[in-house]
PDB file of C-alpha atoms in Angstrom:
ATOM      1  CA  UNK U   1      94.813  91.946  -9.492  1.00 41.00           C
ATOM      2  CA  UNK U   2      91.390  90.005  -8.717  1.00 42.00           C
ATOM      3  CA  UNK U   3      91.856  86.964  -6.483  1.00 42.00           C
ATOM      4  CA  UNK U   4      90.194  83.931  -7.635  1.00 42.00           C
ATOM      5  CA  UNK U   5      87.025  82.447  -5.455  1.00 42.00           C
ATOM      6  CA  UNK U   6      86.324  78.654  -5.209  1.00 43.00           C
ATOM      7  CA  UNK U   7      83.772  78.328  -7.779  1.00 43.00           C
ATOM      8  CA  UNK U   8      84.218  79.502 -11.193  1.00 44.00           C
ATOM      9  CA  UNK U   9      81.114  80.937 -13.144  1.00 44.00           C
ATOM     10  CA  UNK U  10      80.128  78.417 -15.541  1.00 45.00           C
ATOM     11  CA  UNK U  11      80.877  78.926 -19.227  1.00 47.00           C
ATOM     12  CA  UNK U  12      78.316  80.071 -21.443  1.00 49.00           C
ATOM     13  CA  UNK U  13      75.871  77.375 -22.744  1.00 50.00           C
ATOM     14  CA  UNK U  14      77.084  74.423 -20.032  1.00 46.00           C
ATOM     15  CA  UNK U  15      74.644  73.700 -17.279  1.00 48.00           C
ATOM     16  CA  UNK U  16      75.733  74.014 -14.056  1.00 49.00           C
ATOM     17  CA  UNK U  17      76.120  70.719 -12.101  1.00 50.00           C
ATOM     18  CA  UNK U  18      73.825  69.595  -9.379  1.00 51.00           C
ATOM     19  CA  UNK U  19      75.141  68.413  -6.154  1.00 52.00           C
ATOM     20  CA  UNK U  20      76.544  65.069  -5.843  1.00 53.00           C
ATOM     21  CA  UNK U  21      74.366  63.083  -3.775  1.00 48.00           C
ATOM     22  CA  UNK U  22      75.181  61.461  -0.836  1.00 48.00           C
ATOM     23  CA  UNK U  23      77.704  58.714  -0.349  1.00 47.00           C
ATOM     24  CA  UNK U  24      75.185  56.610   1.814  1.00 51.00           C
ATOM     25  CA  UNK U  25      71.615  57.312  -0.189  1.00 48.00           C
ATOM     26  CA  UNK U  26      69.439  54.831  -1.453  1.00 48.00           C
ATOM     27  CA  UNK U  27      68.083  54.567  -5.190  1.00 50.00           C
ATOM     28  CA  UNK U  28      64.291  54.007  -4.791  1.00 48.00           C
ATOM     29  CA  UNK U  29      64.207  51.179  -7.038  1.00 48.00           C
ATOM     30  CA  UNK U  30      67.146  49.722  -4.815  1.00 50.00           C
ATOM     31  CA  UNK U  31      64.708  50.055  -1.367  1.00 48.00           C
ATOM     32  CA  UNK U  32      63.571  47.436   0.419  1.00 50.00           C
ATOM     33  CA  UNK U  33      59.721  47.471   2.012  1.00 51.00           C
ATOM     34  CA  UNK U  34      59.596  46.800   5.586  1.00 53.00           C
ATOM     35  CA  UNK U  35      58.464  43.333   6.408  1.00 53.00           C
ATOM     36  CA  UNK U  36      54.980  43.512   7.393  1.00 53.00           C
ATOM     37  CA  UNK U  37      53.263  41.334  10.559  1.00 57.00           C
ATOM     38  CA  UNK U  38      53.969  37.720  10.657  1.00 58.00           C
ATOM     39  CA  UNK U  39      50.889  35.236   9.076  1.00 55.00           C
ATOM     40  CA  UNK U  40      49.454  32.679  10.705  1.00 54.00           C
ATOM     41  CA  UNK U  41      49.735  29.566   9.608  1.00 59.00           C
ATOM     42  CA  UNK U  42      46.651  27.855   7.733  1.00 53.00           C
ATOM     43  CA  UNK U  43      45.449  24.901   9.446  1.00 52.00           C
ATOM     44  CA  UNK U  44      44.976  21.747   6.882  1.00 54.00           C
ATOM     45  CA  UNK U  45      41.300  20.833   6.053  1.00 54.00           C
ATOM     46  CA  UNK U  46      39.816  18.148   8.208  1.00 59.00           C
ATOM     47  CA  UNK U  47      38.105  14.651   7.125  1.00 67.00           C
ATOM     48  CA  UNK U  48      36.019  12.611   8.143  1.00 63.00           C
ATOM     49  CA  UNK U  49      37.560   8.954   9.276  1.00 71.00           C
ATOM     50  CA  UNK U  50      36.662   6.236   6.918  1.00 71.00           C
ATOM     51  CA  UNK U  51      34.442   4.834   9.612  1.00 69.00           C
ATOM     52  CA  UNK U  52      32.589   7.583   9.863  1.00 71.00           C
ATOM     53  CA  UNK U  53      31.922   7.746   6.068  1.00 73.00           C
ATOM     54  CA  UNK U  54      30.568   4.447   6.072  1.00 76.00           C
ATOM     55  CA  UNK U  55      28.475   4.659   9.172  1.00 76.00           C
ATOM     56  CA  UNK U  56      26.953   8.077   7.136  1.00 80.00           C
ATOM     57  CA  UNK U  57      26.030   5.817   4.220  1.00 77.00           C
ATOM     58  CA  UNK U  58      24.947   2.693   6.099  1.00 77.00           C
ATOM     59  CA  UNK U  59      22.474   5.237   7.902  1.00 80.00           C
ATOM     60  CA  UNK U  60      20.965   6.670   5.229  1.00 80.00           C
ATOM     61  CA  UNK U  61      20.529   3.144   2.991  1.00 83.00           C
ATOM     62  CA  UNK U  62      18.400   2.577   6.496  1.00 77.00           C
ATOM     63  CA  UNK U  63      16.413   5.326   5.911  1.00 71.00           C
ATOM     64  CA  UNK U  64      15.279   5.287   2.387  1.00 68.00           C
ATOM     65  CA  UNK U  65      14.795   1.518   3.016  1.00 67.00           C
ATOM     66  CA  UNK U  66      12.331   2.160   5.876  1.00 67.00           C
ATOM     67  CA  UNK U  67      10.886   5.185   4.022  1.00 62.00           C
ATOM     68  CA  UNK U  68      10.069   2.575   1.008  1.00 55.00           C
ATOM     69  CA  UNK U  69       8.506  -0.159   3.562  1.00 58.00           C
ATOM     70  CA  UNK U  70       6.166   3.070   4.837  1.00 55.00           C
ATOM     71  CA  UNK U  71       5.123   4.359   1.508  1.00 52.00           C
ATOM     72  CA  UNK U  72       2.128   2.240   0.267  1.00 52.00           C
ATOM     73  CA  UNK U  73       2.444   0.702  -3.311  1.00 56.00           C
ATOM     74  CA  UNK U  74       0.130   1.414  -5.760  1.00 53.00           C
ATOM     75  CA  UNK U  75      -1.772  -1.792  -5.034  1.00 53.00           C
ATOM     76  CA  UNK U  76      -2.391  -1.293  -1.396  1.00 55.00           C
ATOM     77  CA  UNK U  77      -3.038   2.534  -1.925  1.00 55.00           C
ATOM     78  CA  UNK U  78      -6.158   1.167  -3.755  1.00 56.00           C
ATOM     79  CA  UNK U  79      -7.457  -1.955  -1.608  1.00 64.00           C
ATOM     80  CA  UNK U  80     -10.597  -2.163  -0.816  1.00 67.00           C
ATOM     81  CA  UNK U  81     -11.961  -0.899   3.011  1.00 83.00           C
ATOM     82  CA  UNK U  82     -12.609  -4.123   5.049  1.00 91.00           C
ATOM     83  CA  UNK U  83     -15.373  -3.965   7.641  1.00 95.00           C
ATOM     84  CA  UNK U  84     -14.623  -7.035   9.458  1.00 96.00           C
ATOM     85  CA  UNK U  85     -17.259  -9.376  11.368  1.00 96.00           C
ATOM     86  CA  UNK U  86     -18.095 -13.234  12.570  1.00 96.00           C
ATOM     87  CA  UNK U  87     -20.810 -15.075  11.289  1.00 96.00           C
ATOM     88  CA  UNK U  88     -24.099 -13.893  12.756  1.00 96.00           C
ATOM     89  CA  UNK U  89     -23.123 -10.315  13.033  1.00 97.00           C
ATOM     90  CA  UNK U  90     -24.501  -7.808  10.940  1.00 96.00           C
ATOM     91  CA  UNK U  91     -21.398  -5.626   8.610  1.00 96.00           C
ATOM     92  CA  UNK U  92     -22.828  -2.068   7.189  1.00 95.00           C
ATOM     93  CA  UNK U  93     -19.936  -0.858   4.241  1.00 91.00           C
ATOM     94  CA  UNK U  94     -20.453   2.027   2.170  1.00 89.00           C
ATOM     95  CA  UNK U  95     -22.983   0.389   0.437  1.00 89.00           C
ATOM     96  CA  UNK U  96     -23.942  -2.774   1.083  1.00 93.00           C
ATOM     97  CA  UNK U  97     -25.017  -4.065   4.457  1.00 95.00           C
ATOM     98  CA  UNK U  98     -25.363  -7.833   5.338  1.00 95.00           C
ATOM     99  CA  UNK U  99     -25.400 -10.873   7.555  1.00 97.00           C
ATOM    100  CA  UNK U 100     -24.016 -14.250   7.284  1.00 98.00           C
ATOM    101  CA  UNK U 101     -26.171 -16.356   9.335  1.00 97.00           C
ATOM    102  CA  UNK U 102     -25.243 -19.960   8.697  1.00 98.00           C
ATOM    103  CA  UNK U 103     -21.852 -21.724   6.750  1.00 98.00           C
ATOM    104  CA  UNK U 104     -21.834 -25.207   6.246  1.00 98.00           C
ATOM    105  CA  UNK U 105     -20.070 -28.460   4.404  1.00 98.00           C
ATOM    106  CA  UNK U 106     -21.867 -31.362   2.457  1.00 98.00           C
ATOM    107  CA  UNK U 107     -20.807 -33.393  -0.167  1.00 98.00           C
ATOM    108  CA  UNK U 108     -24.349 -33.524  -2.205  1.00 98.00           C
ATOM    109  CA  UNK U 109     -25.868 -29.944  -2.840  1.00 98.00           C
ATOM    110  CA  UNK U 110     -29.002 -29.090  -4.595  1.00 98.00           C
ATOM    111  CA  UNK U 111     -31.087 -26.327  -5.676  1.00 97.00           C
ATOM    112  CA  UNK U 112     -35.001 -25.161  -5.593  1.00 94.00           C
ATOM    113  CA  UNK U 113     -34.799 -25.734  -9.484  1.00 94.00           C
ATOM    114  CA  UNK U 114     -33.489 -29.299  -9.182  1.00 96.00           C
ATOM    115  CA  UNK U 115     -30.148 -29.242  -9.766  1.00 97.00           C
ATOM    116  CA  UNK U 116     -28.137 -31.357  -7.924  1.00 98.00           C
ATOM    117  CA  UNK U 117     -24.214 -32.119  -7.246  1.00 98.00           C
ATOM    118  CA  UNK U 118     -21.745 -33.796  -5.610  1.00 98.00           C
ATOM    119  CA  UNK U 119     -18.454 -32.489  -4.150  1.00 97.00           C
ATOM    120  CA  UNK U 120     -16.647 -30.983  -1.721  1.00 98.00           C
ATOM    121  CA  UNK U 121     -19.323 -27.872  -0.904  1.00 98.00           C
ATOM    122  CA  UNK U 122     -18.792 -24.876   1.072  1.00 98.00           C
ATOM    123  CA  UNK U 123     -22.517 -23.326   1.662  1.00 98.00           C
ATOM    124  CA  UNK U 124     -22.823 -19.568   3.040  1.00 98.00           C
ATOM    125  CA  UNK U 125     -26.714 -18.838   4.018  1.00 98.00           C
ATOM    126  CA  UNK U 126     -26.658 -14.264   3.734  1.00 98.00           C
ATOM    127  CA  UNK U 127     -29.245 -11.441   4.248  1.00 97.00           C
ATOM    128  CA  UNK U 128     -27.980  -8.414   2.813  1.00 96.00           C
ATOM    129  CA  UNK U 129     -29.095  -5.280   0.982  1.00 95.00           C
ATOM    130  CA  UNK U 130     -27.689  -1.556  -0.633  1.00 93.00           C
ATOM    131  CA  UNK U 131     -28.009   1.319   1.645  1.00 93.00           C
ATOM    132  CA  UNK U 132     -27.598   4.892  -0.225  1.00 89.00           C
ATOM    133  CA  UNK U 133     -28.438   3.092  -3.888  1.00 84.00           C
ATOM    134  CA  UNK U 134     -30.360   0.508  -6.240  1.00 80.00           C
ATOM    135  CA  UNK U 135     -28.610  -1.557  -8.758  1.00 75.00           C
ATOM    136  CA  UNK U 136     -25.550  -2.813  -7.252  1.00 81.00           C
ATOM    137  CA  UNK U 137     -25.116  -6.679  -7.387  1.00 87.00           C
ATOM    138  CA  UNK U 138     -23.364  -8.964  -4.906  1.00 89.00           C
ATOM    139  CA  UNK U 139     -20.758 -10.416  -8.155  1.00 88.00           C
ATOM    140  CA  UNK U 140     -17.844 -10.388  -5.556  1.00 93.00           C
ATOM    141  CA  UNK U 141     -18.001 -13.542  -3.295  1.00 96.00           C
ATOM    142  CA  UNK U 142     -14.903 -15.427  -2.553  1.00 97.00           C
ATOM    143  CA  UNK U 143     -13.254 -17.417  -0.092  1.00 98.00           C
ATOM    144  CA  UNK U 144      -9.506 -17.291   1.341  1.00 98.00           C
ATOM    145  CA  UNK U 145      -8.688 -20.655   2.358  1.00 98.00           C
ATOM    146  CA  UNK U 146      -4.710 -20.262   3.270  1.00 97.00           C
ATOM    147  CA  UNK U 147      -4.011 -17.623   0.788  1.00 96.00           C
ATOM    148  CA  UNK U 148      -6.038 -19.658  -1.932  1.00 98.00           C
ATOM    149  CA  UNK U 149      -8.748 -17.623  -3.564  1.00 97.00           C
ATOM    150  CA  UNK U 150     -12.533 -19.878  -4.164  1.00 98.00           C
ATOM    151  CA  UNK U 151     -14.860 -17.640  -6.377  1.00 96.00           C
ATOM    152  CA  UNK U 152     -18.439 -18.143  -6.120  1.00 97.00           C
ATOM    153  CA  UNK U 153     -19.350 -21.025  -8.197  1.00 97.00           C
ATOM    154  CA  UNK U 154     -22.561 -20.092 -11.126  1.00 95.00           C
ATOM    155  CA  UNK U 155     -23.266 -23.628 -11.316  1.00 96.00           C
ATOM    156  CA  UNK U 156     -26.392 -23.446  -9.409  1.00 96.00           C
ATOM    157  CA  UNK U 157     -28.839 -20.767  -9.394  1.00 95.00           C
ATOM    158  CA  UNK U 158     -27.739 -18.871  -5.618  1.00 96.00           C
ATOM    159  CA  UNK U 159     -27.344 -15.028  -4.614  1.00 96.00           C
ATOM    160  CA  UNK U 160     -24.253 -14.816  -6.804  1.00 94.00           C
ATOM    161  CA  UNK U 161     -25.335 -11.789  -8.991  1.00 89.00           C
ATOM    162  CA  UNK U 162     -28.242 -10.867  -7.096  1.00 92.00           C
ATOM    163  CA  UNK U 163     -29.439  -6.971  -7.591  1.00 92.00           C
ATOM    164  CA  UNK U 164     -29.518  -4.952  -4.880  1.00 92.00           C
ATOM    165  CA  UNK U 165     -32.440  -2.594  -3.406  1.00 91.00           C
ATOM    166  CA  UNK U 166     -31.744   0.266  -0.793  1.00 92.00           C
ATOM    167  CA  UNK U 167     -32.849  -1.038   2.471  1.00 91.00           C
ATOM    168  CA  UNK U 168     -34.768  -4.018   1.604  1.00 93.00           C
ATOM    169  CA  UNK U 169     -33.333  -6.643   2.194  1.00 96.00           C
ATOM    170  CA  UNK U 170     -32.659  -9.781   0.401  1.00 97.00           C
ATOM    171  CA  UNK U 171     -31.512 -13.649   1.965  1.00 97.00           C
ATOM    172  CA  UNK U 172     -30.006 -16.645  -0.897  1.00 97.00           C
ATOM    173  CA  UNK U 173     -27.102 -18.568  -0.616  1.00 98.00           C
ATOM    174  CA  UNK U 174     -23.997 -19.413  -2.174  1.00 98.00           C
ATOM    175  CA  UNK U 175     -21.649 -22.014  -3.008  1.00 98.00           C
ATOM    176  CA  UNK U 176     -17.975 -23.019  -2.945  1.00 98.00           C
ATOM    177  CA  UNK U 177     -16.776 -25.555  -4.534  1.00 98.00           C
ATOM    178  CA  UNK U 178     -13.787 -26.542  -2.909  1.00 98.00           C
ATOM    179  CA  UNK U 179     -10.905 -28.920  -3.910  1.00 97.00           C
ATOM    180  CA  UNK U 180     -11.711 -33.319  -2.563  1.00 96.00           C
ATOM    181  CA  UNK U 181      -9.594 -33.302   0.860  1.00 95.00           C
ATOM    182  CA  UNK U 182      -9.579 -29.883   1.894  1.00 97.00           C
ATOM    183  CA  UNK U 183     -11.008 -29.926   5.366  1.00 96.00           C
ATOM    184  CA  UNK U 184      -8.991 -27.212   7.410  1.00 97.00           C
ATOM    185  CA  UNK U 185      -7.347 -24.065   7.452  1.00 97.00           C
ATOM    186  CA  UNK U 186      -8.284 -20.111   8.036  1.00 97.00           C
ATOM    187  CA  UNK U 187     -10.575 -19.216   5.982  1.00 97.00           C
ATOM    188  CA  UNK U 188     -12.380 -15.163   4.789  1.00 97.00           C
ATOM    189  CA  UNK U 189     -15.501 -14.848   2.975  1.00 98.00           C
ATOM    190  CA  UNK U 190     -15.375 -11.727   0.827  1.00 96.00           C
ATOM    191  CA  UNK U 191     -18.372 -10.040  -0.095  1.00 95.00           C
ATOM    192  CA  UNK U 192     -18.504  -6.447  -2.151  1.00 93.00           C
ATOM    193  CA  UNK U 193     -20.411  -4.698  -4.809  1.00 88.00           C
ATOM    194  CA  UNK U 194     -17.799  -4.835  -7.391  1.00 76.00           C
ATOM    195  CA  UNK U 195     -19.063  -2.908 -11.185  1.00 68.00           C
ATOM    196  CA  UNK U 196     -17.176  -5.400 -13.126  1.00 64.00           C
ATOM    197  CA  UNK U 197     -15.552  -6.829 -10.185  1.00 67.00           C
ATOM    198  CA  UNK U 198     -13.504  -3.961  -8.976  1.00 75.00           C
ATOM    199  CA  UNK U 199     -13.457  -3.837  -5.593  1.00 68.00           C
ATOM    200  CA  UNK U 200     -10.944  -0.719  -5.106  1.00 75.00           C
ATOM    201  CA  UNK U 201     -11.180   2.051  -3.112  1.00 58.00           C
ATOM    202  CA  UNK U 202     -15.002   0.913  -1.833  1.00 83.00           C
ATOM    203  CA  UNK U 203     -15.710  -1.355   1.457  1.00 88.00           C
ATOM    204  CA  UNK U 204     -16.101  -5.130   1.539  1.00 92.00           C
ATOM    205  CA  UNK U 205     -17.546  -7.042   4.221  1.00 95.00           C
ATOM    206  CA  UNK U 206     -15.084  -9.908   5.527  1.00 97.00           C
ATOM    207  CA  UNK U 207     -16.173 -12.778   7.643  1.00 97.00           C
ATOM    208  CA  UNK U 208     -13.933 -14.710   9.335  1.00 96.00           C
ATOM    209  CA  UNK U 209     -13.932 -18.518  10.288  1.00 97.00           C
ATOM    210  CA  UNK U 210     -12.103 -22.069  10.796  1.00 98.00           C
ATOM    211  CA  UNK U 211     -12.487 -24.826   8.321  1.00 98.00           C
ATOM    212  CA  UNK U 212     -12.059 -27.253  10.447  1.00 98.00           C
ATOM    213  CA  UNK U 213     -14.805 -25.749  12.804  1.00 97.00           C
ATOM    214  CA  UNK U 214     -17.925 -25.596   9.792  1.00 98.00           C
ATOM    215  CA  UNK U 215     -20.606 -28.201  10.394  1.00 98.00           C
ATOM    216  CA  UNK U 216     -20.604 -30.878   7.798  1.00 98.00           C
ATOM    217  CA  UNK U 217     -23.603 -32.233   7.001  1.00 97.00           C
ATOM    218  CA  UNK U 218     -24.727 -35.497   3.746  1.00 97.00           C
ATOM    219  CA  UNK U 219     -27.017 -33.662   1.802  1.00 97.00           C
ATOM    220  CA  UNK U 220     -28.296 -29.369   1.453  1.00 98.00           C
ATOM    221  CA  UNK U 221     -30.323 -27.482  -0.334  1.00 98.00           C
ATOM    222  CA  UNK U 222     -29.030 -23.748  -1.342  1.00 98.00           C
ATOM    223  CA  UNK U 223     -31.963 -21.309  -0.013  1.00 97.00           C
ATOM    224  CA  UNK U 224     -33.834 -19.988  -2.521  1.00 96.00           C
ATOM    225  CA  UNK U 225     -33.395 -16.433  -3.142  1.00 96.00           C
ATOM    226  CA  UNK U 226     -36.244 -13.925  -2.015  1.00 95.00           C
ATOM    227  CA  UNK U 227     -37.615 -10.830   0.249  1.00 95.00           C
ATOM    228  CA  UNK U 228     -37.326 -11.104   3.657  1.00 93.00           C
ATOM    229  CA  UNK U 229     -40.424 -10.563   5.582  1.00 81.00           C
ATOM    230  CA  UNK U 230     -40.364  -7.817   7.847  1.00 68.00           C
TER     231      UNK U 230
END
């Protein structure tokens, strides 16, 4: 008689079992992953105080306020070039070159023609004459009393108007009629060539003087207009 062994042969058609797995393994799904290095912790944004803020916006309402005085405006982007000068002393622009020799008050003024008038007269006595071109006339001629503009009056016959020849020169006169009691203050005489009286972008002479300082005298004639002998 056989003796039996510790395993039997499996029966026909029944798979043989596997070995039982161990009593302390781990199912994969069951597993754990190792804990990985410790993170730092993020720091929390940082802002600005509130002073700050302000201080940021106060500066730069400076600076586009100073930027804005700086930047010329359209007007004085297109003001005329002033050659400034006292009476007596010869002014040379771009084209126009003159001299005011006398200023004076009177409260009768008359002309070569006979015309005659009473007021309060300012009288400007001028050589002057174009230097790079003919045809230009002397139809800007005003006077700044205090911010208050005089235009050259065309009651009498005077320079007002007067064509222009390239380095010839020319002396007349003309007159301001100013308002009854005004007997002070700074005053400018302007004087351009001015195509329809548009003095931008081209030189003016400017003469400078006191009100209170101009000779008055009763009674003047305007000088006639004419050549200057050399």
């Amino acid at each position: 008689m056989t003796a039996e062994t510790g395993t039997s042969a499996a029966e026909p058609g029944v798979p043989a079992a596997g070995p039982e797995p161990a009593a302390d393994a781990v199912s994969p799904a069951d597993a754990t992953p190792a804990a990985g290095p410790a993170l730092a912790p993020v720091a929390p944004t940082s802002r600005l105080p509130g002073w700050a803020a302000w201080a940021i916006g106060a500066g730069l309402i400076v600076a586009a306020w100073l930027v804005a005085l700086v930047t010329p405006g359209e007007e004085q982007a297109q003001a005329p070039f002033p050659v400034e000068v006292t009476v007596g002393q010869e002014a040379t622009g771009r084209n126009l070159t003159g001299t005011v020799t006398d200023i004076r008050r009177t409260a009768r003024l008359s002309a070569a023609d006979g015309w005659t008038a009473e007021g309060n007269w300012l009288v400007v006595d001028l050589q002057a004459a174009s230097v790079i071109s003919e045809g230009g006339d002397i139809n800007h001629a005003v006077v700044v009393i205090d911010g208050v503009r005089f235009s050259a009056s065309d009651r009498p016959e005077s320079f007002l108007d007067t064509t222009m020849t390239a380095g010839i020169t020319q002396t007349g006169s003309l007159a301001f009629e100013l308002p009854e009691g005004l007997d002070e203050g700074s005053g400018t005489l302007e004087l351009a060539l001015a195509p329809g009286n548009d003095v931008r972008l081209d030189s003016m002479i400017v003469v400078s003087f006191d009100l209170a300082d101009v000779p008055v005298v009763d009674e003047t004639e305007l000088v006639e207009t004419g050549w200057v002998n050399p």
